[in-house]
Amino acid sequence: MSTIKHLINGEFVTDTGRTADVFNPSTGEAIHKVPLASRATVQQAIDAAKAAFPAWRNTPPGKRAQVMFRFKQLLEANEARIAQMISEEHGKTLEDAAGELKRGIENVEYASAAPEILKGEYSRNVGPNIDAWSDFQPLGVVAGITPFNFPAMVPLWMYPLAIACGNCFILKPSERDPSSTLLIAELLNQAGLPKGVLNVVHGDKEAVDALIEAPEVKALSFVGSTPIAEYIYAEGTKRGKRVQALGGAKNHAVLMPDADLDNAVSALMGAAYGSCGERCMAISVAVCVGDQVADALVAKLVPQIKALKIGAGTSCGLDMGPLVTSQHLDKVSGYVADGENAGAQLVVDGRGLQIAGNEGGFFLGGCLFDHVTPDMRIYKEEIFGPVLCIVRVNSLEEAMQLINDHEYGNGTCIFTRDGEAARLFCDEIEVGMVGVNVPLPVPVAYHSFGGWKRSLFGDLHAYGPDGVRFYTRRKAITQRWPQRASHEASQFAFPSL
Amino acid sequence: MSTIKHLINGEFVTDTGRTADVFNPSTGEAIHKVPLASRATVQQAIDAAKAAFPAWRNTPPGKRAQVMFRFKQLLEANEARIAQMISEEHGKTLEDAAGELKRGIENVEYASAAPEILKGEYSRNVGPNIDAWSDFQPLGVVAGITPFNFPAMVPLWMYPLAIACGNCFILKPSERDPSSTLLIAELLNQAGLPKGVLNVVHGDKEAVDALIEAPEVKALSFVGSTPIAEYIYAEGTKRGKRVQALGGAKNHAVLMPDADLDNAVSALMGAAYGSCGERCMAISVAVCVGDQVADALVAKLVPQIKALKIGAGTSCGLDMGPLVTSQHLDKVSGYVADGENAGAQLVVDGRGLQIAGNEGGFFLGGCLFDHVTPDMRIYKEEIFGPVLCIVRVNSLEEAMQLINDHEYGNGTCIFTRDGEAARLFCDEIEVGMVGVNVPLPVPVAYHSFGGWKRSLFGDLHAYGPDGVRFYTRRKAITQRWPQRASHEASQFAFPSL
Amino acid sequence: MSTIKHLINGEFVTDTGRTADVFNPSTGEAIHKVPLASRATVQQAIDAAKAAFPAWRNTPPGKRAQVMFRFKQLLEANEARIAQMISEEHGKTLEDAAGELKRGIENVEYASAAPEILKGEYSRNVGPNIDAWSDFQPLGVVAGITPFNFPAMVPLWMYPLAIACGNCFILKPSERDPSSTLLIAELLNQAGLPKGVLNVVHGDKEAVDALIEAPEVKALSFVGSTPIAEYIYAEGTKRGKRVQALGGAKNHAVLMPDADLDNAVSALMGAAYGSCGERCMAISVAVCVGDQVADALVAKLVPQIKALKIGAGTSCGLDMGPLVTSQHLDKVSGYVADGENAGAQLVVDGRGLQIAGNEGGFFLGGCLFDHVTPDMRIYKEEIFGPVLCIVRVNSLEEAMQLINDHEYGNGTCIFTRDGEAARLFCDEIEVGMVGVNVPLPVPVAYHSFGGWKRSLFGDLHAYGPDGVRFYTRRKAITQRWPQRASHEASQFAFPSL
Amino acid sequence: MSTIKHLINGEFVTDTGRTADVFNPSTGEAIHKVPLASRATVQQAIDAAKAAFPAWRNTPPGKRAQVMFRFKQLLEANEARIAQMISEEHGKTLEDAAGELKRGIENVEYASAAPEILKGEYSRNVGPNIDAWSDFQPLGVVAGITPFNFPAMVPLWMYPLAIACGNCFILKPSERDPSSTLLIAELLNQAGLPKGVLNVVHGDKEAVDALIEAPEVKALSFVGSTPIAEYIYAEGTKRGKRVQALGGAKNHAVLMPDADLDNAVSALMGAAYGSCGERCMAISVAVCVGDQVADALVAKLVPQIKALKIGAGTSCGLDMGPLVTSQHLDKVSGYVADGENAGAQLVVDGRGLQIAGNEGGFFLGGCLFDHVTPDMRIYKEEIFGPVLCIVRVNSLEEAMQLINDHEYGNGTCIFTRDGEAARLFCDEIEVGMVGVNVPLPVPVAYHSFGGWKRSLFGDLHAYGPDGVRFYTRRKAITQRWPQRASHEASQFAFPSL
């Protein structure tokens, strides 16, 4: 059982302290050990990043972009290897792993447009012979803390853009599936990144706290659960850092009576059960407007849920793999029991699934609840498993009120052909990412990702234009040159240009 | 002695609780009482704002802009009256008061471009027949807490833009000089703002804490001292709010050997002594590169400082009025004594100034220290008075190191004719607002205002483009319409568009 | 009968040459004489504009904007007087005249955002210590030639923006209804515009040719018929000028089977008969998808067309006034006859209308043709009168093919509730301005106006962001400063930064 | 001697008509034949492009960008081969050829940001429940006509961006050095471009006229001499096309008394003699402010000009190769004689240069004229050879007047340390591309390239943001959905939203 290494200052670094096991959730076996960095190790990474900053900051954005162009090539060349690693440690299918990598690469593409996206604004003659412009300069050392569910994509939301903006980066990936993350980071170094600009440190709360407390770390990007997001936002901002902390979700899909139901069912199947629902953009609630839609939906879903092809993620042609850990399997199963007890109708029960040859794996079949009500725990909390809840309402307005009343506001979507319904929904729903007939409205890399309410803490969303603003600080310059022949009087009053 | 009122839901509201005195600093006499709002009064304002939000949010930006066009007209029509009010309660000269109002009006002009500045980004075909766009929606109820030194301008940095973006606003202005602030707010109501969209509540820490703690308040803008800025940033963010908190400053002007010294002296006189130095962008340190520059600078400054025309702000043709309060006069005088004790050379001592006919006023003449060193309190701390410190260095690099080592990073400027020096300075100085031969590089309203380091807590600067982003939340919409003839398969893998 | 004057260099100027009569189309009587400028008079205006340019160019955009803010106020204060003038000479109703003025004022508002819309782009470090930025500088003297149908709005599309960008302007308005245009121009002078920055010269082809041929005129904006647009584009560009020339239109409305027919009928009535159809965005063809829609449409339209309230434009509460001239009345009536002869079904015949008390007026009632086919002249040509043609098709695809095959591509709209249909239409229709349930999709002032195909000649559309680009020339600056200590070798190869 | 082929619809196509010889200017020998396309061949290319358009237009920009990413890789992989081809047919040095390719690749990088640079603007609620946005759609078939002097770079200014915007392209490269251009186009096909999207047709005036006259060709980009630029602009626009036609230049460098002369001399040597001065951005006039600067400049230039390493471009380590053709050698030599006759002082005479082993090559040594005056032909006309003219003036103002009076306005630069001089120069010089201590201020790919006055005909500059606007047409959409419960009255007056 090999031990994974940190990547600090361009070198793989062995740690001598605490470790954790990394499992293959399809077999239930521990396959690697991952070190849990001490504060000293984190500081080593910070020191490397700090040392690399002055030269990297002064590297023209167009040159920094060249590294991103090469990084994209290397990622594409290593797609199969990366997908295999993701699947082995996370459990998601190979196709799903390749899919997340692809979306991650789109962020590398966006970062390769560094000279374009870093442009400031220039104003000639803000006053007589006075010019002004804005410049977006890097912050220095910034850090990212990323979750298990997208070991490739979520880190790629962060560091390519941060680095293209001229920062140096410390990444603390999830300790549950760190191998693909580490390989990807190493590929960026191979692409020509100067040493120390990107550093990967594995760890747990000790490492996180070290990053929060280090005065050299100027900004923190986090994706994970809401309690931790809130903790990091409060602790980071208390120390004067800028923080964007993305948390939990409970994403509703509204099905209108005029929805194209066959397509909506296809969409929902993927959005609810893909990656076992372990996605912050997964659809976990289907809100049906009218019983007719609900009944038809259930009728179409049940056979498809029962037909889900489930197995070891690293096999081909599957729909779902296992959940990520044994603990998480227990937790999700607990929610299913809780929903039954609360009176929801468990239409499909995925518990007790055994996969031949993978008996130790953390498998759970797709579950479907009907007649779920807003007071139930399975409605209020994020389950993060292959469990879809159907709530029945009488109108679009009622559906929207339900969504607006929920504490989370990450993603949502509506299935309809009707322009008026779609426009009303897009306009007034209090959710940051909205799909119209798009079940997982993850914005493309040149827009930005972020939820509202308790799904995101911070002013600026992740990646895209907001990401650029997050990873830079604005400098405003106002300039005039002395005119040879003029002597100006003192101006004691507040100046207008 | 009249009692000032709150402005809540379009009505002037009397409060029955605690009050504070408002002084005329030119005479030393209390001239008004100002109520200090209880939590209940603050909540009344929040309720009014919340009730006004749905309709205001849905008012098209172009219509919201019309209110700002009329507001600008009313402000211009009332300039003299507003300047008089500012001068009476703050002490600054009438010309200075008119100057700050003018810069405030520029922010109203920027807000009147609401339809332009609120544009989102639209992408056709992010995937086949899939479109995406971003929409910048208002936050709801937001609040601003503003300082005594710019009772007209700083509130106008905040609420015109916040309101033009569709928010409803609670303003808690300084309790030391609230009259002009209140009049200006009333003019916005006269301009046709629906009631409840803007509310003004006077108060102290109780009111501030009520705003911080109210869950309805989604964002806080603050300008004041660094300890309070830090408190509000930490307390506000801890509650999940977005906060921009602007704090203290120690703004250095660098004089290069090739500076046009006559113009630099004129510039410095205004920037150091205008408004008694009670400006967060005032120049309080002149860094001379070489003794020759320093000696010449002192020789030129001394007679001008001694010739400063000082008197009651409401008189005409003056350079300086009094400090804002008796306590502040004592504090600034204490810094002068401290500088002397620490070994700085007090070249001009403005203490003990008596203005005939205004013997009770809080006057202090201009003070000049030479041979100040970085370890002295007068160098390290913000004095916020008419005290200029000269520090002597040997090179531009040394000057820049000094500035970069200071805890504040609000504004700075360089006096030179040399393109290389100016460019190096603009690029590498760790300060948010930089002037080249411009002593007070306050960005124009269509750029944004903000310092670095401990001068600003938050991601986004005040007013201008950053202000728009601060007062809005990004919504990302991804849309496709079902194609009549197509049935799509479920996609379990993470989708690429 | 008074003679209208030119407005040159801030003065009203009498001309001694040729004149034309200006009629009141509601009475058929000549009410003014308008001078037709000689080449010498045009040159006088050009000379004034050229002389005013250097100072105006150097006036900061923020100061130029102040003139626009005041202009807006004056326009609003004079709305009734302007509307009366428009109605008297053009014949449109007072409400319609006020409506066009309002849209014109929106362009003044956009121009008042000059400092924002003139921002260039700034890039630090395009190479080591090399910066680059863009600056959008005014062209110098530019000219506009505007049509009779919007004597207030179309000139306001042009010169406020051109002038806010720093240019000086010569306007040649329509000689048929010049009074309101002249008054509006005079109001801009009253708003504080320096003399010579805006000049108004009345005239005909001689004046137009003088503007085309003058080397001092750097750009021409034209709105009128396609043959003249084409002439001006060819002649202007041949002389190296930049030209945007907007010509004719044949705007189709597509009615889908799911359209909200009552609202669509209301929309069509205004869009087809408002201002007697003398609008380049008027709907002149209704394309019905299916006979059912067509039959229902005709049934609903007929009584409404017959009920149109028609009279002297200056009366209140009317739907339509007269056509602009006796000749135009004959021309439109000729098209009605031609349609009948070609076999179209004339469902409502508006010819022979007499308005009691206004027997000399150029009146024509609303006309409706059904069963129009693409080969008929009434389909192929722009009628510019109150004549609506119904074409019947079997599918959206057929409707779109019809529109895409027409030589014009100015505006179009679709009536539907269906998102898929609307999206397909917006995406693939070869028309510059598209409405979804919006019959006159004239873009708001902060977007830009322009048709495709033979409706516009030029790269850039009118007003809005394209207008800014049209009235400015891009300057690209690349800057570095010599580094004191370095000596650089010659680089004979093509440099990469 | 091989015959070069056309590249039409993804295939190499042999032509049977007229041909021209392609020479190696270093040896004077014809090395290839190039076909001169007939109208029929051009039409074949147009037909292919037209057929490819619908599918390419509908390919999402993000997918189109993928082709550009791969194209960049292939160009980098083939750099040496391409440089060799350029050098062989054009004569420039290998390093110079590699340099132009690199700048060309930067345009491919910019095109790979297609999804970012194609974003339109979105406005919610331009009126109640009415939204508006802009979409930038491709034009269809567009064409480019490119000069001999940059066979790699100038075509890469055009078609990557045009194609990334969704257009299909016909390129007619220079018939003097077509091989590298063809190879590069073939590499784009290898990168995955669908057949027909890019087509290369060799030819002369017949091919050019066929492109001008073809109604399917919607836009023309041209780079070459001013007479041809003017012809293409007039003929293209006359047919309603959009045209950007870049012509000649006479680029002045101003040397101020405070210039860092050693660096300026290095810069001038490269800018005047690099590529034998056959660059539209070459410096051909040095304007010295004061005789002292002029004398020092001459003293430093003479030995360097005499030391220029000249030889066959394909050799390594050279400064200059031959001129492009025998005719051009004669023409440039004629200018040198003309300058002598006109009284300019010929300080260095490069005529009669023989390169051992390359006696047949079209070589000319560097030439330097002093005391050139504005009335001389060598000052007024573009020589396009290794001839630098020194003009002596007394002030910056005089230098600027000289430049502003010249008919061309492509590029210019100033050598100074002084901020005031640089700012004045940048602001008021009537030239499109300005360098401050940068001798060849060719804008980076994310800004745009274009001269003023008779150096460019058209509204929009080449590549960068202007290139995007040139290769797209703006569509403005205004949308509202019928509200279920509302019936709207007809609005006959002009609508305000």
mmCIF file of C-alpha atoms in Angstrom, chain B residues 151-342:
data_model
loop_
_atom_site.group_PDB
_atom_site.id
_atom_site.type_symbol
_atom_site.label_atom_id
_atom_site.label_comp_id
_atom_site.label_asym_id
_atom_site.label_seq_id
_atom_site.Cartn_x
_atom_site.Cartn_y
_atom_site.Cartn_z
ATOM 1 C CA PRO B 151 -21.245 63.657 5.350
ATOM 2 C CA ALA B 152 -22.352 64.278 1.771
ATOM 3 C CA MET B 153 -19.921 62.365 -0.398
ATOM 4 C CA VAL B 154 -19.453 59.030 1.333
ATOM 5 C CA PRO B 155 -23.177 58.254 1.672
ATOM 6 C CA LEU B 156 -23.465 59.194 -2.002
ATOM 7 C CA TRP B 157 -20.802 56.610 -2.788
ATOM 8 C CA MET B 158 -23.182 53.994 -1.501
ATOM 9 C CA TYR B 159 -26.904 54.385 -1.750
ATOM 10 C CA PRO B 160 -27.430 55.871 -5.221
ATOM 11 C CA LEU B 161 -25.680 52.901 -6.740
ATOM 12 C CA ALA B 162 -27.232 50.357 -4.368
ATOM 13 C CA ILE B 163 -30.667 51.761 -5.098
ATOM 14 C CA ALA B 164 -30.112 52.031 -8.835
ATOM 15 C CA CYS B 165 -29.228 48.331 -8.705
ATOM 16 C CA GLY B 166 -32.664 47.656 -7.209
ATOM 17 C CA ASN B 167 -31.886 47.395 -3.511
ATOM 18 C CA CYS B 168 -33.506 49.150 -0.565
ATOM 19 C CA PHE B 169 -31.167 50.960 1.765
ATOM 20 C CA ILE B 170 -30.701 51.864 5.418
ATOM 21 C CA LEU B 171 -28.164 54.594 6.026
ATOM 22 C CA LYS B 172 -26.688 55.257 9.422
ATOM 23 C CA PRO B 173 -24.709 58.469 8.974
ATOM 24 C CA SER B 174 -22.279 59.936 11.455
ATOM 25 C CA GLU B 175 -24.035 61.332 14.468
ATOM 26 C CA ARG B 176 -21.600 64.264 14.525
ATOM 27 C CA ASP B 177 -22.787 66.025 11.360
ATOM 28 C CA PRO B 178 -26.042 64.402 10.225
ATOM 29 C CA SER B 179 -27.981 67.404 8.880
ATOM 30 C CA SER B 180 -26.644 67.603 5.345
ATOM 31 C CA THR B 181 -26.834 63.836 4.996
ATOM 32 C CA LEU B 182 -30.477 63.910 5.974
ATOM 33 C CA LEU B 183 -31.319 66.768 3.630
ATOM 34 C CA ILE B 184 -29.692 64.971 0.724
ATOM 35 C CA ALA B 185 -31.647 61.815 1.470
ATOM 36 C CA GLU B 186 -34.836 63.822 1.592
ATOM 37 C CA LEU B 187 -33.997 65.285 -1.822
ATOM 38 C CA LEU B 188 -33.830 61.771 -3.233
ATOM 39 C CA ASN B 189 -37.311 61.141 -1.935
ATOM 40 C CA GLN B 190 -38.418 64.381 -3.561
ATOM 41 C CA ALA B 191 -36.907 63.115 -6.781
ATOM 42 C CA GLY B 192 -39.551 60.435 -6.823
ATOM 43 C CA LEU B 193 -38.064 57.513 -4.942
ATOM 44 C CA PRO B 194 -40.824 55.280 -3.599
ATOM 45 C CA LYS B 195 -41.102 55.411 0.149
ATOM 46 C CA GLY B 196 -39.099 52.888 2.095
ATOM 47 C CA VAL B 197 -36.430 52.467 -0.559
ATOM 48 C CA LEU B 198 -34.080 54.772 1.324
ATOM 49 C CA ASN B 199 -34.182 55.155 5.081
ATOM 50 C CA VAL B 200 -31.900 57.187 7.337
ATOM 51 C CA VAL B 201 -31.454 56.196 10.957
ATOM 52 C CA HIS B 202 -29.149 58.116 13.285
ATOM 53 C CA GLY B 203 -27.375 56.286 16.003
ATOM 54 C CA ASP B 204 -24.315 54.800 17.600
ATOM 55 C CA LYS B 205 -23.069 51.299 18.333
ATOM 56 C CA GLU B 206 -26.546 50.067 19.238
ATOM 57 C CA ALA B 207 -27.841 50.972 15.795
ATOM 58 C CA VAL B 208 -24.753 49.536 14.111
ATOM 59 C CA ASP B 209 -25.105 46.264 15.967
ATOM 60 C CA ALA B 210 -28.777 46.108 15.089
ATOM 61 C CA LEU B 211 -27.869 46.400 11.423
ATOM 62 C CA ILE B 212 -25.118 43.804 11.743
ATOM 63 C CA GLU B 213 -27.378 41.331 13.478
ATOM 64 C CA ALA B 214 -30.537 41.763 11.402
ATOM 65 C CA PRO B 215 -30.934 38.769 9.088
ATOM 66 C CA GLU B 216 -32.834 40.931 6.582
ATOM 67 C CA VAL B 217 -29.751 43.076 5.974
ATOM 68 C CA LYS B 218 -27.842 41.302 3.243
ATOM 69 C CA ALA B 219 -24.838 43.596 2.867
ATOM 70 C CA LEU B 220 -22.989 46.276 4.777
ATOM 71 C CA SER B 221 -20.867 49.093 3.408
ATOM 72 C CA PHE B 222 -18.744 50.881 5.952
ATOM 73 C CA VAL B 223 -16.261 53.731 5.891
ATOM 74 C CA GLY B 224 -14.466 54.712 9.077
ATOM 75 C CA SER B 225 -11.534 53.670 11.211
ATOM 76 C CA THR B 226 -9.710 50.365 10.852
ATOM 77 C CA PRO B 227 -10.697 48.850 14.223
ATOM 78 C CA ILE B 228 -14.383 49.430 13.528
ATOM 79 C CA ALA B 229 -13.982 48.323 9.914
ATOM 80 C CA GLU B 230 -12.429 45.115 11.091
ATOM 81 C CA TYR B 231 -15.161 44.588 13.691
ATOM 82 C CA ILE B 232 -17.909 45.096 11.157
ATOM 83 C CA TYR B 233 -16.226 42.886 8.597
ATOM 84 C CA ALA B 234 -15.782 40.054 11.091
ATOM 85 C CA GLU B 235 -19.216 40.369 12.673
ATOM 86 C CA GLY B 236 -21.030 40.865 9.385
ATOM 87 C CA THR B 237 -19.334 38.045 7.537
ATOM 88 C CA LYS B 238 -19.776 35.742 10.515
ATOM 89 C CA ARG B 239 -23.503 36.158 9.875
ATOM 90 C CA GLY B 240 -23.109 35.329 6.206
ATOM 91 C CA LYS B 241 -23.455 38.904 4.972
ATOM 92 C CA ARG B 242 -21.291 40.454 2.346
ATOM 93 C CA VAL B 243 -19.313 43.355 3.779
ATOM 94 C CA GLN B 244 -17.010 46.013 2.392
ATOM 95 C CA ALA B 245 -15.377 47.899 5.251
ATOM 96 C CA LEU B 246 -13.020 50.745 4.508
ATOM 97 C CA GLY B 247 -10.693 51.784 7.291
ATOM 98 C CA GLY B 248 -7.722 53.968 8.047
ATOM 99 C CA ALA B 249 -4.855 55.272 5.998
ATOM 100 C CA LYS B 250 -1.387 56.739 6.103
ATOM 101 C CA ASN B 251 -0.882 58.136 2.655
ATOM 102 C CA HIS B 252 2.656 58.816 1.503
ATOM 103 C CA ALA B 253 3.715 61.200 -1.226
ATOM 104 C CA VAL B 254 7.088 60.438 -2.751
ATOM 105 C CA LEU B 255 9.046 63.413 -4.057
ATOM 106 C CA MET B 256 11.656 62.461 -6.606
ATOM 107 C CA PRO B 257 14.661 64.667 -7.314
ATOM 108 C CA ASP B 258 13.185 65.585 -10.694
ATOM 109 C CA ALA B 259 9.792 66.586 -9.291
ATOM 110 C CA ASP B 260 8.389 69.933 -10.320
ATOM 111 C CA LEU B 261 8.752 71.205 -6.793
ATOM 112 C CA ASP B 262 6.555 74.275 -6.985
ATOM 113 C CA ASN B 263 3.640 72.260 -8.232
ATOM 114 C CA ALA B 264 4.387 69.490 -5.761
ATOM 115 C CA VAL B 265 4.350 71.958 -2.894
ATOM 116 C CA SER B 266 1.030 73.387 -4.044
ATOM 117 C CA ALA B 267 -0.342 69.882 -4.309
ATOM 118 C CA LEU B 268 0.962 68.861 -0.898
ATOM 119 C CA MET B 269 -0.399 71.936 0.869
ATOM 120 C CA GLY B 270 -3.922 71.098 -0.292
ATOM 121 C CA ALA B 271 -3.564 67.381 0.267
ATOM 122 C CA ALA B 272 -2.081 67.650 3.752
ATOM 123 C CA TYR B 273 -3.964 70.586 5.213
ATOM 124 C CA GLY B 274 -7.201 70.734 3.234
ATOM 125 C CA SER B 275 -10.109 69.810 5.519
ATOM 126 C CA CYS B 276 -7.542 69.807 8.383
ATOM 127 C CA GLY B 277 -6.239 66.504 7.092
ATOM 128 C CA GLU B 278 -9.467 64.805 8.128
ATOM 129 C CA ARG B 279 -9.649 62.807 4.919
ATOM 130 C CA CYS B 280 -8.820 59.167 4.428
ATOM 131 C CA MET B 281 -6.964 60.227 1.285
ATOM 132 C CA ALA B 282 -5.055 63.106 2.906
ATOM 133 C CA ILE B 283 -1.305 63.047 2.455
ATOM 134 C CA SER B 284 0.249 62.744 5.887
ATOM 135 C CA VAL B 285 3.759 61.658 4.950
ATOM 136 C CA ALA B 286 6.058 63.251 2.399
ATOM 137 C CA VAL B 287 8.899 60.929 1.494
ATOM 138 C CA CYS B 288 11.776 62.901 0.027
ATOM 139 C CA VAL B 289 14.326 61.095 -2.088
ATOM 140 C CA GLY B 290 17.524 62.856 -1.134
ATOM 141 C CA ASP B 291 18.222 65.601 1.354
ATOM 142 C CA GLN B 292 18.303 68.194 -1.377
ATOM 143 C CA VAL B 293 14.648 67.647 -2.161
ATOM 144 C CA ALA B 294 13.796 67.517 1.529
ATOM 145 C CA ASP B 295 15.568 70.755 2.334
ATOM 146 C CA ALA B 296 14.008 72.552 -0.584
ATOM 147 C CA LEU B 297 10.604 71.177 0.294
ATOM 148 C CA VAL B 298 10.808 72.344 3.886
ATOM 149 C CA ALA B 299 11.987 75.772 2.772
ATOM 150 C CA LYS B 300 9.007 76.142 0.472
ATOM 151 C CA LEU B 301 6.421 74.639 2.812
ATOM 152 C CA VAL B 302 7.152 76.597 5.962
ATOM 153 C CA PRO B 303 6.012 80.030 4.767
ATOM 154 C CA GLN B 304 2.945 78.545 3.109
ATOM 155 C CA ILE B 305 1.924 76.644 6.231
ATOM 156 C CA LYS B 306 2.365 79.762 8.305
ATOM 157 C CA ALA B 307 0.240 81.690 5.807
ATOM 158 C CA LEU B 308 -2.705 79.278 5.905
ATOM 159 C CA LYS B 309 -5.977 81.188 6.209
ATOM 160 C CA ILE B 310 -7.841 79.508 9.043
ATOM 161 C CA GLY B 311 -11.218 80.388 10.484
ATOM 162 C CA ALA B 312 -14.849 79.396 10.822
ATOM 163 C CA GLY B 313 -15.586 77.042 7.947
ATOM 164 C CA THR B 314 -18.674 78.967 7.026
ATOM 165 C CA SER B 315 -16.670 82.088 6.268
ATOM 166 C CA CYS B 316 -15.491 82.547 2.712
ATOM 167 C CA GLY B 317 -12.045 82.336 1.212
ATOM 168 C CA LEU B 318 -10.399 80.214 3.850
ATOM 169 C CA ASP B 319 -7.938 77.354 3.545
ATOM 170 C CA MET B 320 -8.841 75.492 6.724
ATOM 171 C CA GLY B 321 -11.558 75.424 9.371
ATOM 172 C CA PRO B 322 -11.516 73.792 12.811
ATOM 173 C CA LEU B 323 -11.162 70.140 13.712
ATOM 174 C CA VAL B 324 -14.403 68.287 14.198
ATOM 175 C CA THR B 325 -14.547 67.978 17.993
ATOM 176 C CA SER B 326 -12.776 69.116 21.072
ATOM 177 C CA GLN B 327 -11.727 65.526 21.775
ATOM 178 C CA HIS B 328 -10.219 65.202 18.330
ATOM 179 C CA LEU B 329 -8.334 68.480 18.794
ATOM 180 C CA ASP B 330 -6.834 67.059 21.966
ATOM 181 C CA LYS B 331 -5.935 63.822 20.252
ATOM 182 C CA VAL B 332 -4.187 65.485 17.329
ATOM 183 C CA SER B 333 -2.392 67.910 19.657
ATOM 184 C CA GLY B 334 -1.260 64.876 21.619
ATOM 185 C CA TYR B 335 0.293 63.394 18.498
ATOM 186 C CA VAL B 336 2.233 66.617 17.953
ATOM 187 C CA ALA B 337 3.615 66.407 21.454
ATOM 188 C CA ASP B 338 4.402 62.753 20.954
ATOM 189 C CA GLY B 339 6.331 63.498 17.798
ATOM 190 C CA GLU B 340 8.420 66.085 19.541
ATOM 191 C CA ASN B 341 9.166 63.702 22.374
ATOM 192 C CA ALA B 342 10.129 60.979 19.947
#
